[in-house]
Short mmCIF file of C-alpha atoms and ligand atoms in Angstrom, two decimals:
data_model
loop_
_atom_site.label_atom_id
_atom_site.label_comp_id
_atom_site.label_asym_id
_atom_site.label_seq_id
_atom_site.Cartn_x
_atom_site.Cartn_y
_atom_site.Cartn_z
CA MET W 199 -13.18 -37.69 -38.38
CA LYS W 200 -16.17 -38.08 -35.94
CA LYS W 201 -13.71 -38.69 -33.26
CA GLN W 202 -11.97 -35.31 -34.22
CA LYS W 203 -15.39 -33.31 -34.15
CA ALA W 204 -16.20 -34.74 -30.70
CA LYS W 205 -12.79 -33.59 -29.41
CA THR W 206 -13.36 -30.16 -30.68
CA LYS W 207 -16.63 -29.96 -28.98
CA LYS W 208 -15.19 -31.20 -25.69
CA ALA W 209 -12.54 -28.41 -25.95
CA LYS W 210 -15.27 -25.89 -26.49
CA ASP W 211 -17.04 -27.02 -23.20
CA LYS W 212 -13.77 -26.59 -21.40
CA GLY W 213 -14.05 -22.79 -21.78
CA ASP W 214 -12.01 -21.67 -24.80
CA LYS W 215 -15.21 -20.28 -26.52
CA LYS W 216 -14.69 -16.77 -27.57
CA LEU W 217 -16.80 -13.61 -27.44
CA TRP W 218 -15.72 -12.83 -31.03
CA GLY W 219 -14.87 -14.59 -34.20
CA GLY W 220 -17.42 -14.03 -36.98
CA ARG W 221 -15.26 -12.19 -39.24
CA PHE W 222 -12.39 -14.66 -38.92
CA LYS W 223 -11.53 -17.37 -41.39
CA LYS W 224 -8.50 -18.74 -39.73
CA LYS W 225 -8.43 -20.26 -36.26
CA ILE W 226 -6.21 -18.30 -33.69
CA ASP W 227 -2.71 -19.33 -33.46
CA LYS W 228 -2.53 -21.58 -30.25
CA GLN W 229 0.66 -20.00 -28.83
CA PHE W 230 -0.68 -16.50 -29.48
CA TYR W 231 -3.98 -17.45 -27.93
CA ARG W 232 -2.22 -18.36 -24.77
CA PHE W 233 0.00 -15.18 -25.02
CA GLN W 234 -2.99 -12.97 -25.07
CA LYS W 235 -5.08 -14.65 -22.43
CA SER W 236 -5.71 -12.89 -19.14
CA ILE W 237 -7.86 -15.41 -17.25
CA HIS W 238 -5.02 -16.60 -15.07
CA TYR W 239 -5.06 -13.35 -13.29
CA ASP W 240 -8.25 -11.30 -14.09
CA TYR W 241 -10.33 -14.24 -12.64
CA LYS W 242 -9.62 -12.11 -9.36
CA LEU W 243 -12.24 -9.73 -10.89
CA ALA W 244 -15.05 -12.43 -11.17
CA GLU W 245 -17.23 -11.06 -8.43
CA TYR W 246 -17.21 -7.51 -9.93
CA ASP W 247 -17.72 -8.88 -13.38
CA ILE W 248 -20.86 -10.54 -12.24
CA TYR W 249 -22.10 -7.26 -10.82
CA HIS W 250 -21.59 -5.62 -14.00
CA SER W 251 -23.61 -8.18 -15.67
CA LEU W 252 -26.42 -8.07 -13.08
CA ILE W 253 -26.66 -4.33 -13.50
CA HIS W 254 -26.42 -4.74 -17.30
CA VAL W 255 -29.17 -7.48 -17.60
CA SER W 256 -31.50 -5.34 -15.32
CA ALA W 257 -30.91 -2.34 -17.62
CA LEU W 258 -31.77 -4.34 -20.51
CA GLY W 259 -34.88 -5.69 -18.84
CA ALA W 260 -35.98 -2.30 -17.93
CA SER W 261 -35.41 -0.92 -21.23
CA GLY W 262 -37.65 -3.79 -22.91
CA LEU W 263 -34.66 -5.48 -24.61
CA LEU W 264 -35.20 -8.66 -22.56
CA THR W 265 -38.54 -10.05 -21.72
CA ARG W 266 -39.14 -10.26 -17.89
CA GLU W 267 -38.65 -14.08 -18.21
CA GLU W 268 -35.44 -13.73 -19.99
CA GLU W 269 -34.27 -11.18 -17.54
CA ARG W 270 -35.25 -13.45 -14.63
CA LYS W 271 -33.47 -16.46 -16.05
CA LEU W 272 -30.30 -14.59 -16.74
CA LEU W 273 -30.25 -12.93 -13.27
CA LYS W 274 -30.69 -16.30 -11.80
CA ALA W 275 -27.89 -17.78 -13.69
CA LEU W 276 -25.64 -14.86 -12.79
CA ARG W 277 -26.57 -15.03 -9.25
CA GLU W 278 -25.55 -18.75 -9.15
CA VAL W 279 -22.17 -18.06 -10.38
CA LEU W 280 -21.86 -15.10 -7.87
CA ASP W 281 -22.82 -17.67 -5.15
CA GLU W 282 -20.08 -19.86 -6.01
CA ILE W 283 -17.63 -17.12 -6.03
CA LYS W 284 -18.72 -16.00 -2.64
CA LYS W 285 -18.42 -19.51 -1.36
CA GLN W 286 -14.99 -19.58 -2.99
CA GLU W 287 -15.93 -22.47 -5.03
CA PHE W 288 -15.39 -20.62 -8.32
CA LYS W 289 -12.59 -22.09 -10.24
CA PRO W 290 -11.77 -20.24 -13.58
CA HIS W 291 -11.50 -22.21 -16.63
CA LEU W 292 -8.01 -21.56 -17.66
CA LYS W 293 -8.64 -21.93 -21.27
CA SER W 294 -11.02 -19.03 -21.27
CA GLU W 295 -9.66 -15.80 -22.97
CA ASP W 296 -10.67 -13.65 -19.97
CA ILE W 297 -12.96 -13.47 -17.06
CA HIS W 298 -15.71 -11.90 -19.17
CA THR W 299 -15.73 -14.79 -21.57
CA ASP W 300 -15.48 -17.21 -18.69
CA ILE W 301 -18.54 -15.94 -16.98
CA HIS W 302 -20.48 -15.63 -20.34
CA ASN W 303 -19.75 -19.31 -20.97
CA ARG W 304 -21.00 -20.31 -17.54
CA VAL W 305 -24.17 -18.40 -17.98
CA GLU W 306 -24.65 -20.06 -21.55
CA LYS W 307 -24.29 -23.43 -19.93
CA LYS W 308 -26.96 -22.66 -17.56
CA VAL W 309 -29.64 -20.81 -19.84
CA GLY W 310 -28.44 -21.89 -23.31
CA LYS W 311 -28.84 -19.55 -26.18
CA LEU W 312 -30.48 -16.86 -24.19
CA ALA W 313 -26.88 -16.14 -22.83
CA LEU W 314 -26.13 -14.65 -26.26
CA LYS W 315 -28.19 -11.64 -25.36
CA LEU W 316 -25.99 -10.97 -22.25
CA HIS W 317 -23.47 -9.15 -24.19
CA SER W 318 -26.02 -6.72 -26.06
CA LEU W 319 -24.93 -3.26 -26.25
CA ARG W 320 -21.81 -3.44 -24.17
CA SER W 321 -18.20 -4.01 -24.65
CA ARG W 322 -15.43 -5.69 -22.44
CA ASN W 323 -13.76 -2.31 -22.73
CA ASP W 324 -16.51 -0.86 -20.52
CA GLN W 325 -16.73 -3.99 -18.36
CA ILE W 326 -12.96 -4.10 -17.37
CA VAL W 327 -13.00 -0.41 -16.23
CA PHE W 328 -16.03 -1.14 -14.07
CA ASP W 329 -14.45 -4.34 -12.65
CA GLU W 330 -11.24 -2.51 -11.88
CA LYS W 331 -12.91 0.48 -10.19
CA MET W 332 -14.84 -2.02 -8.04
CA TYR W 333 -11.78 -3.94 -7.19
CA CYS W 334 -9.93 -0.72 -6.15
CA LEU W 335 -13.06 0.38 -4.01
CA LYS W 336 -12.97 -2.84 -2.18
CA GLU W 337 -9.30 -2.92 -1.84
CA TYR W 338 -8.68 0.56 -0.80
CA SER W 339 -11.11 0.18 1.98
CA ASP W 340 -9.42 -2.87 3.00
CA ILE W 341 -6.22 -1.15 3.08
CA LEU W 342 -7.68 1.58 5.00
CA ARG W 343 -8.87 -0.73 7.63
CA LEU W 344 -5.53 -2.39 8.01
CA LEU W 345 -3.73 0.88 8.02
CA SER W 346 -5.78 2.14 10.70
CA GLY W 347 -5.12 -0.90 12.88
CA PHE W 348 -1.48 -0.50 12.33
CA LEU W 349 -1.85 3.26 13.33
CA GLU W 350 -3.58 2.09 16.52
CA GLU W 351 -0.66 -0.03 17.37
CA LEU W 352 1.65 2.76 16.84
CA SER W 353 -0.47 4.72 19.22
CA ASN W 354 -0.26 1.96 21.75
CA LYS W 355 3.44 1.82 21.45
CA HIS W 356 3.70 5.69 21.69
CA LYS W 357 1.83 5.52 24.99
CA ASN W 358 3.89 2.60 26.32
CA TYR W 359 7.15 4.52 25.60
CA GLU W 360 5.90 8.17 26.00
CA LYS W 361 8.71 9.18 28.41
CA ASP W 362 11.46 6.83 27.26
CA PHE W 363 14.33 8.58 25.91
CA PHE W 364 15.94 7.73 22.58
CA VAL W 365 18.84 8.63 20.35
CA GLY W 366 17.96 10.80 17.46
CA TYR W 367 20.07 10.53 14.36
CA THR W 368 21.07 12.61 11.25
CA HIS W 369 23.36 11.12 8.63
CA THR W 370 23.29 7.94 10.74
CA ARG W 371 25.32 9.87 13.31
CA ARG W 372 24.23 10.49 16.80
CA ALA W 373 22.54 13.84 16.97
CA GLN W 374 20.19 14.87 19.70
CA VAL W 375 18.09 13.27 22.36
CA ILE W 376 14.43 12.52 21.64
CA TYR W 377 11.66 10.53 23.22
CA PHE W 378 11.15 7.22 21.57
CA SER W 379 7.54 8.27 21.32
CA ASP W 380 8.86 11.23 19.11
CA TYR W 381 10.30 8.84 16.82
CA LEU W 382 7.11 6.77 16.54
CA LEU W 383 5.27 9.88 16.19
CA ALA W 384 7.13 10.73 13.02
CA TYR W 385 6.00 7.63 11.35
CA ALA W 386 2.52 8.06 12.75
CA GLN W 387 2.24 11.26 10.88
CA MET W 388 3.50 9.72 7.71
CA PHE W 389 1.07 6.83 7.76
CA THR W 390 -1.64 9.31 8.68
CA ARG W 391 -0.92 11.15 5.47
CA ASP W 392 -0.86 7.91 3.63
CA TYR W 393 -4.37 7.21 5.11
CA GLU W 394 -5.63 10.52 4.07
CA ARG W 395 -4.27 9.96 0.56
CA LEU W 396 -6.23 6.74 0.43
CA VAL W 397 -9.43 8.51 1.64
CA ASN W 398 -9.25 11.02 -1.13
CA PHE W 399 -8.57 8.24 -3.63
CA GLN W 400 -12.34 7.52 -3.41
CA ASP W 401 -13.06 10.65 -5.48
CA SER W 402 -11.11 9.13 -8.48
CA LEU W 403 -13.23 5.96 -8.50
CA LYS W 404 -16.48 7.40 -9.79
CA ILE W 405 -18.28 4.55 -11.69
CA THR W 406 -19.93 5.38 -14.96
CA LEU W 407 -21.72 2.90 -17.25
CA GLY W 408 -22.68 2.74 -20.84
CA ALA W 409 -19.33 3.65 -22.43
CA GLY W 410 -19.74 0.85 -24.82
CA ALA W 411 -16.55 0.09 -26.81
CA LEU W 412 -15.77 3.75 -26.86
CA ALA W 413 -18.66 5.71 -28.28
CA GLY W 414 -21.46 5.05 -25.80
CA THR W 415 -24.51 2.82 -26.18
CA PRO W 416 -28.05 3.19 -27.35
CA LEU W 417 -29.15 2.08 -23.76
CA ASP W 418 -30.36 5.20 -22.01
CA SER W 419 -28.18 5.51 -18.83
CA LYS W 420 -31.20 5.99 -16.63
CA TYR W 421 -31.59 2.23 -16.68
CA TYR W 422 -28.06 1.81 -15.38
CA GLN W 423 -28.64 4.26 -12.58
CA ARG W 424 -31.53 2.42 -11.27
CA ALA W 425 -29.83 -0.96 -11.45
CA VAL W 426 -26.51 -0.04 -9.75
CA SER W 427 -27.60 -0.78 -6.15
CA ILE W 428 -27.24 -4.53 -7.05
CA ALA W 429 -23.62 -4.00 -6.69
CA GLY W 430 -23.91 -2.21 -3.44
CA LEU W 431 -23.17 1.08 -5.17
CA VAL W 432 -24.77 4.34 -4.06
CA LYS W 433 -24.85 7.80 -5.34
CA LYS W 434 -21.45 8.79 -3.99
CA HIS W 435 -19.93 6.08 -6.05
CA LEU W 436 -21.32 7.14 -9.37
CA GLY W 437 -20.26 9.69 -11.96
CA GLU W 438 -22.04 10.94 -15.06
CA LEU W 439 -20.76 9.58 -18.32
CA THR W 440 -19.74 12.57 -20.11
CA SER W 441 -16.85 11.06 -22.26
CA PRO W 442 -17.03 7.34 -23.07
CA LEU W 443 -13.70 7.63 -24.77
CA ASP W 444 -12.15 8.91 -21.46
CA ASN W 445 -14.11 6.10 -19.59
CA VAL W 446 -12.51 3.18 -21.66
CA SER W 447 -9.21 4.81 -22.18
CA ASP W 448 -7.85 6.01 -18.93
CA ARG W 449 -6.18 4.17 -15.98
CA ASP W 450 -5.28 7.20 -14.08
CA PHE W 451 -7.15 5.81 -11.09
CA ILE W 452 -4.68 2.79 -11.16
CA VAL W 453 -1.80 4.85 -11.43
CA GLU W 454 -3.12 6.97 -8.68
CA PHE W 455 -3.61 3.90 -6.46
CA LEU W 456 -0.16 2.51 -7.25
CA SER W 457 1.21 5.88 -6.38
CA ILE W 458 -0.29 5.99 -3.09
CA LEU W 459 0.72 2.43 -2.25
CA SER W 460 4.34 3.20 -3.36
CA ILE W 461 4.44 6.14 -0.93
CA LEU W 462 3.03 3.94 1.77
CA GLN W 463 5.49 1.30 1.09
CA MET W 464 8.28 3.83 1.15
CA HIS W 465 7.42 4.67 4.56
CA LEU W 466 7.09 1.08 5.69
CA SER W 467 10.56 0.54 4.10
CA ARG W 468 12.15 3.35 5.88
CA MET W 469 10.78 2.09 9.18
CA ALA W 470 11.97 -1.45 8.30
CA GLU W 471 15.29 -0.26 7.70
CA ASP W 472 15.53 1.76 10.99
CA PHE W 473 14.55 -1.40 12.84
CA ILE W 474 17.04 -3.42 11.14
CA LEU W 475 19.73 -0.96 11.97
CA TYR W 476 18.63 -0.34 15.58
CA SER W 477 18.57 -4.08 16.22
CA THR W 478 22.12 -4.76 15.03
CA LYS W 479 24.73 -5.57 17.69
CA GLU W 480 26.35 -2.20 16.67
CA PHE W 481 23.28 -0.28 17.86
CA ASP W 482 21.39 -2.94 19.92
CA TYR W 483 18.54 -0.49 20.87
CA LEU W 484 15.68 -2.95 19.79
CA ASP W 485 14.70 -6.35 20.75
CA LEU W 486 13.05 -7.81 17.48
CA PRO W 487 10.15 -10.18 18.02
CA GLU W 488 11.76 -13.62 17.47
CA GLU W 489 8.45 -15.01 15.74
CA PHE W 490 9.27 -12.63 12.82
CA CYS W 491 12.89 -13.51 12.43
CA THR W 492 14.57 -16.51 10.93
CA GLY W 493 17.93 -18.40 11.73
CA SER W 494 20.90 -19.24 9.59
CA SER W 495 21.39 -22.71 8.32
CA LEU W 496 25.20 -22.50 8.97
CA MET W 497 25.61 -19.94 11.78
CA PRO W 498 23.74 -21.05 14.93
CA HIS W 499 23.83 -17.67 16.70
CA LYS W 500 22.01 -15.82 14.01
CA LYS W 501 18.69 -14.21 14.39
CA ASN W 502 17.98 -12.39 11.04
CA PRO W 503 15.34 -9.65 10.46
CA ASP W 504 13.92 -11.32 7.41
CA PHE W 505 10.48 -9.80 7.67
CA LEU W 506 11.87 -6.27 7.72
CA GLU W 507 14.31 -7.05 4.90
CA LEU W 508 11.45 -8.38 2.78
CA VAL W 509 9.45 -5.33 3.43
CA ARG W 510 12.42 -3.15 2.40
CA GLY W 511 12.98 -5.41 -0.67
CA TYR W 512 9.40 -5.42 -1.91
CA THR W 513 9.75 -1.71 -2.21
CA GLY W 514 11.37 -2.45 -5.57
CA LYS W 515 8.46 -4.42 -6.68
CA LEU W 516 5.94 -1.73 -5.70
CA TYR W 517 7.81 1.06 -7.54
CA GLY W 518 8.32 -1.36 -10.39
CA ASN W 519 4.57 -1.89 -10.58
CA LEU W 520 3.92 1.93 -10.64
CA VAL W 521 6.54 2.56 -13.29
CA ALA W 522 5.19 -0.49 -15.43
CA VAL W 523 1.78 1.01 -15.53
CA LEU W 524 2.88 4.65 -16.10
CA THR W 525 5.13 3.42 -18.92
CA MET W 526 2.64 1.12 -20.59
CA MET W 527 0.02 4.08 -20.63
CA LYS W 528 2.34 6.86 -21.94
CA GLY W 529 2.05 6.52 -25.64
CA LEU W 530 -1.28 4.94 -26.17
CA PRO W 531 -3.36 6.57 -28.81
CA LEU W 532 -7.08 6.99 -27.74
CA SER W 533 -9.01 5.10 -26.94
CA TYR W 534 -8.76 1.45 -25.63
CA ASN W 535 -5.73 -0.63 -26.60
CA ARG W 536 -4.93 -4.01 -25.68
CA ASP W 537 -1.69 -3.02 -23.81
CA MET W 538 -4.03 -1.80 -20.96
CA GLN W 539 -4.72 -5.52 -20.13
CA LEU W 540 -1.21 -5.24 -18.46
CA ASP W 541 -2.34 -2.88 -15.73
CA LYS W 542 -3.83 -5.92 -13.73
CA GLU W 543 -0.86 -7.79 -12.48
CA PRO W 544 0.96 -4.78 -11.24
CA LEU W 545 -2.22 -3.59 -9.50
CA PHE W 546 -2.86 -6.99 -7.86
CA SER W 547 0.69 -7.42 -7.01
CA SER W 548 0.96 -3.95 -5.19
CA VAL W 549 -2.42 -4.48 -3.37
CA GLU W 550 -1.58 -7.96 -2.16
CA THR W 551 1.82 -7.12 -1.04
CA ILE W 552 0.83 -4.07 1.02
CA LYS W 553 -1.99 -5.87 2.59
CA GLU W 554 0.21 -8.68 3.65
CA GLU W 555 2.85 -6.54 5.09
CA LEU W 556 0.43 -4.54 7.06
CA ARG W 557 -1.26 -7.62 8.53
CA ILE W 558 2.23 -8.66 9.65
CA MET W 559 3.45 -5.25 10.69
CA VAL W 560 0.64 -4.70 13.26
CA ARG W 561 1.70 -7.98 15.11
CA PHE W 562 5.48 -7.13 14.77
CA MET W 563 4.79 -3.68 16.21
CA ARG W 564 2.95 -5.11 19.23
CA SER W 565 5.81 -7.40 20.14
CA LEU W 566 8.73 -4.91 19.57
CA LYS W 567 10.60 -3.95 22.68
CA LEU W 568 13.29 -1.35 23.66
CA LYS W 569 16.58 -2.32 25.13
CA LYS W 570 16.47 0.40 27.73
CA ASP W 571 19.95 -0.27 29.22
CA ASN W 572 21.63 -0.13 26.03
CA ILE W 573 19.90 3.22 25.07
CA ASN W 574 20.69 4.61 28.39
CA ARG W 575 24.31 3.76 27.87
CA ALA W 576 24.23 5.57 24.48
CA LEU W 577 22.53 8.61 26.11
CA LYS W 578 25.70 9.10 27.99
CA ASP W 579 27.57 10.21 24.87
CA GLU W 580 28.14 13.83 25.63
CA GLY W 581 28.09 14.93 21.89
CA LEU W 582 24.38 14.40 22.05
CA TYR W 583 24.15 17.42 24.14
CA ALA W 584 26.39 19.75 22.21
CA THR W 585 23.50 21.59 20.54
CA GLU W 586 21.88 22.26 23.95
CA LEU W 587 25.05 23.74 25.31
CA ALA W 588 25.36 26.08 22.29
CA ASP W 589 21.82 27.01 22.63
CA PHE W 590 22.38 27.80 26.23
CA LEU W 591 25.21 30.15 25.26
CA VAL W 592 22.97 31.73 22.77
CA PHE W 593 20.50 32.57 25.61
CA LYS W 594 23.39 34.13 27.45
CA ASN W 595 23.83 36.57 24.46
CA VAL W 596 26.58 34.73 22.60
CA ALA W 597 26.31 34.79 18.85
CA PHE W 598 25.40 31.39 17.63
CA LYS W 599 28.38 31.13 15.41
CA ASN W 600 30.73 31.90 18.44
CA ALA W 601 28.70 29.43 20.64
CA HIS W 602 29.06 26.77 17.95
CA ASP W 603 32.65 27.27 17.81
CA ILE W 604 33.01 27.30 21.78
CA VAL W 605 31.18 23.99 22.05
CA GLY W 606 33.12 22.46 19.20
CA LYS W 607 36.36 23.17 20.83
CA LEU W 608 35.10 22.03 24.01
CA ILE W 609 34.19 18.59 22.57
CA ARG W 610 37.40 18.39 20.59
CA TYR W 611 39.45 19.18 23.97
CA SER W 612 37.41 16.36 25.71
CA GLU W 613 38.20 13.97 22.88
CA ASP W 614 41.88 14.83 22.81
CA LYS W 615 42.37 14.83 26.46
CA LYS W 616 40.11 11.85 26.99
CA ILE W 617 38.23 13.63 29.69
CA SER W 618 34.44 13.79 29.79
CA ILE W 619 32.96 17.35 29.71
CA LYS W 620 31.23 16.62 32.99
CA GLU W 621 34.38 15.81 34.82
CA MET W 622 36.09 18.97 33.75
CA SER W 623 37.16 21.59 36.40
CA GLU W 624 35.44 24.82 36.82
CA LYS W 625 38.61 26.44 35.61
CA THR W 626 38.82 24.56 32.50
CA LEU W 627 35.16 24.92 31.80
CA LYS W 628 35.42 28.71 32.19
CA SER W 629 38.49 28.91 29.93
CA PHE W 630 36.10 27.96 27.07
CA HIS W 631 33.32 30.52 28.16
CA LYS W 632 32.76 32.40 31.31
CA GLU W 633 29.12 31.23 31.61
CA LEU W 634 30.06 27.51 31.53
CA ASN W 635 30.42 25.86 35.01
CA GLN W 636 29.91 22.50 36.45
CA LYS W 637 26.41 23.29 37.75
CA GLN W 638 25.17 24.35 34.25
CA ILE W 639 26.90 21.55 32.46
CA LYS W 640 25.18 18.91 34.92
CA ARG W 641 21.79 20.71 34.33
CA ILE W 642 22.05 20.89 30.40
CA MET W 643 23.83 17.64 29.53
CA ASN W 644 21.11 15.31 30.41
CA PRO W 645 18.20 13.77 28.66
CA GLU W 646 15.36 15.48 30.63
CA TYR W 647 16.82 18.99 29.89
CA ALA W 648 17.38 18.10 26.27
CA VAL W 649 13.85 17.24 25.44
CA SER W 650 12.08 19.66 27.77
CA SER W 651 14.05 22.68 26.53
CA LYS W 652 12.28 22.31 23.10
CA ARG W 653 9.35 24.68 22.85
CA SER W 654 8.66 24.44 18.93
CA ILE W 655 6.73 21.24 19.03
CA PHE W 656 2.97 21.67 18.98
CA GLY W 657 2.09 19.07 21.59
CA ARG W 658 3.84 16.00 21.42
CA SER W 659 0.98 13.51 21.32
CA PRO W 660 -0.18 12.26 18.07
CA LYS W 661 -3.34 12.68 16.27
CA PHE W 662 -3.75 9.15 15.28
CA LYS W 663 -6.52 7.86 13.07
N1 LIG C 48 -8.72 -8.25 -21.06
C1 LIG C 48 -9.04 -6.96 -21.51
C2 LIG C 48 -8.33 -6.10 -20.59
O1 LIG C 48 -7.95 -6.24 -19.52
C3 LIG C 48 -10.37 -6.75 -21.41
C4 LIG C 48 -10.96 -5.77 -22.55
C5 LIG C 48 -10.71 -6.53 -23.87
N2 LIG C 48 -11.14 -5.81 -24.94
C6 LIG C 48 -10.95 -6.09 -26.08
N3 LIG C 48 -11.32 -5.31 -27.17
N4 LIG C 48 -10.03 -7.08 -26.46
O2 LIG C 48 -8.19 -4.78 -20.90
#
């Protein structure tokens, strides 16, 4: 019996002490306890959870609910845990129910019964929203930094290849000649919009304190307002608590973040797909940096674009994370429901994946090379200049529909007779239209003319972030 008791005590010390339980007669079912725990992922919020406690203890102290000495002791204990976290020495007790409980228990170990005052006038419902908003604040700015590094790399590539011609596609069929820098610019524009979406996301992360479980708390919010600088928060980060119910209930900021990341991921995935395609033997326009490829265990000649394939593949996960949270939220009655605990893994997963992809993508981009000879060979395809020829006829007052027909027939003739347009005699050319002759064909059917004849583009240089 004694032995049994000692064992239970030991288990408690290991961290499975809970923040609730007074009204329960029965012990929680072990399997269910494991099922409902979140410590194995919400430990990632430890630092932010400490900030909440530091702010809260200061507010309790200022309001007179803690003596100076009590406040000092609690702050000291919390700072010690924060130190461990910052030094990356913090190891969550995996038996704890969640990160709030884990930190509470650590503080209790340091200050004893005084820790029981830590949770006065607050709820985990309020804490978790604070923690998640702090997490988003930190992560969105990390992602901004990474994205801006990537845009810079795109800009370097743009400069390197500013005047290099490239084959532009529609329907994965050769369409018209562009610069490779035009191609890069398209992505730069997309990623710049992603960047701007992230910047604006800040407005959805206004932090409000004092929501309690759902109905507010007796602690005047002025005490919180004064204490928030502990977490590095300044005025622009704060909002006014107008509806505690809203505060503990909504996760729209997470849905928004996951949406922004999904759009960013969509752009990364399309670019990855382009690079996969353009580096195949069939296209052969790009030389992929070897350090981001892998080989085949069976086929010695292979250099597989695994990094790009994984970027493309992770898109399913990113979209899935967004849909998981949207679906989890859609039918929840107000206010807090435990379902909402399930917002964390999708959030962490998307953030971590995007960050890793961007880190690698910057270096991948730096080493990516054009295979100019192959591109130049492809640029000899006369079909690429068909639109320019039709446009030329339009400027000679031919109705576009007729010009389209004339050039279409010319291309068809060239294919049937296996003779290139550039090699056709004056007579043959004229038989299609009187304005067509060898001199004009030579002038029009080349990459320089194709790109320089375009007047609709507002500058060709990007506004990179
Ligand atoms: N682990 C919970 C979550 O992530 C924290 C809030 C728990 N609140 C509660 N009443 N059980 O949402």
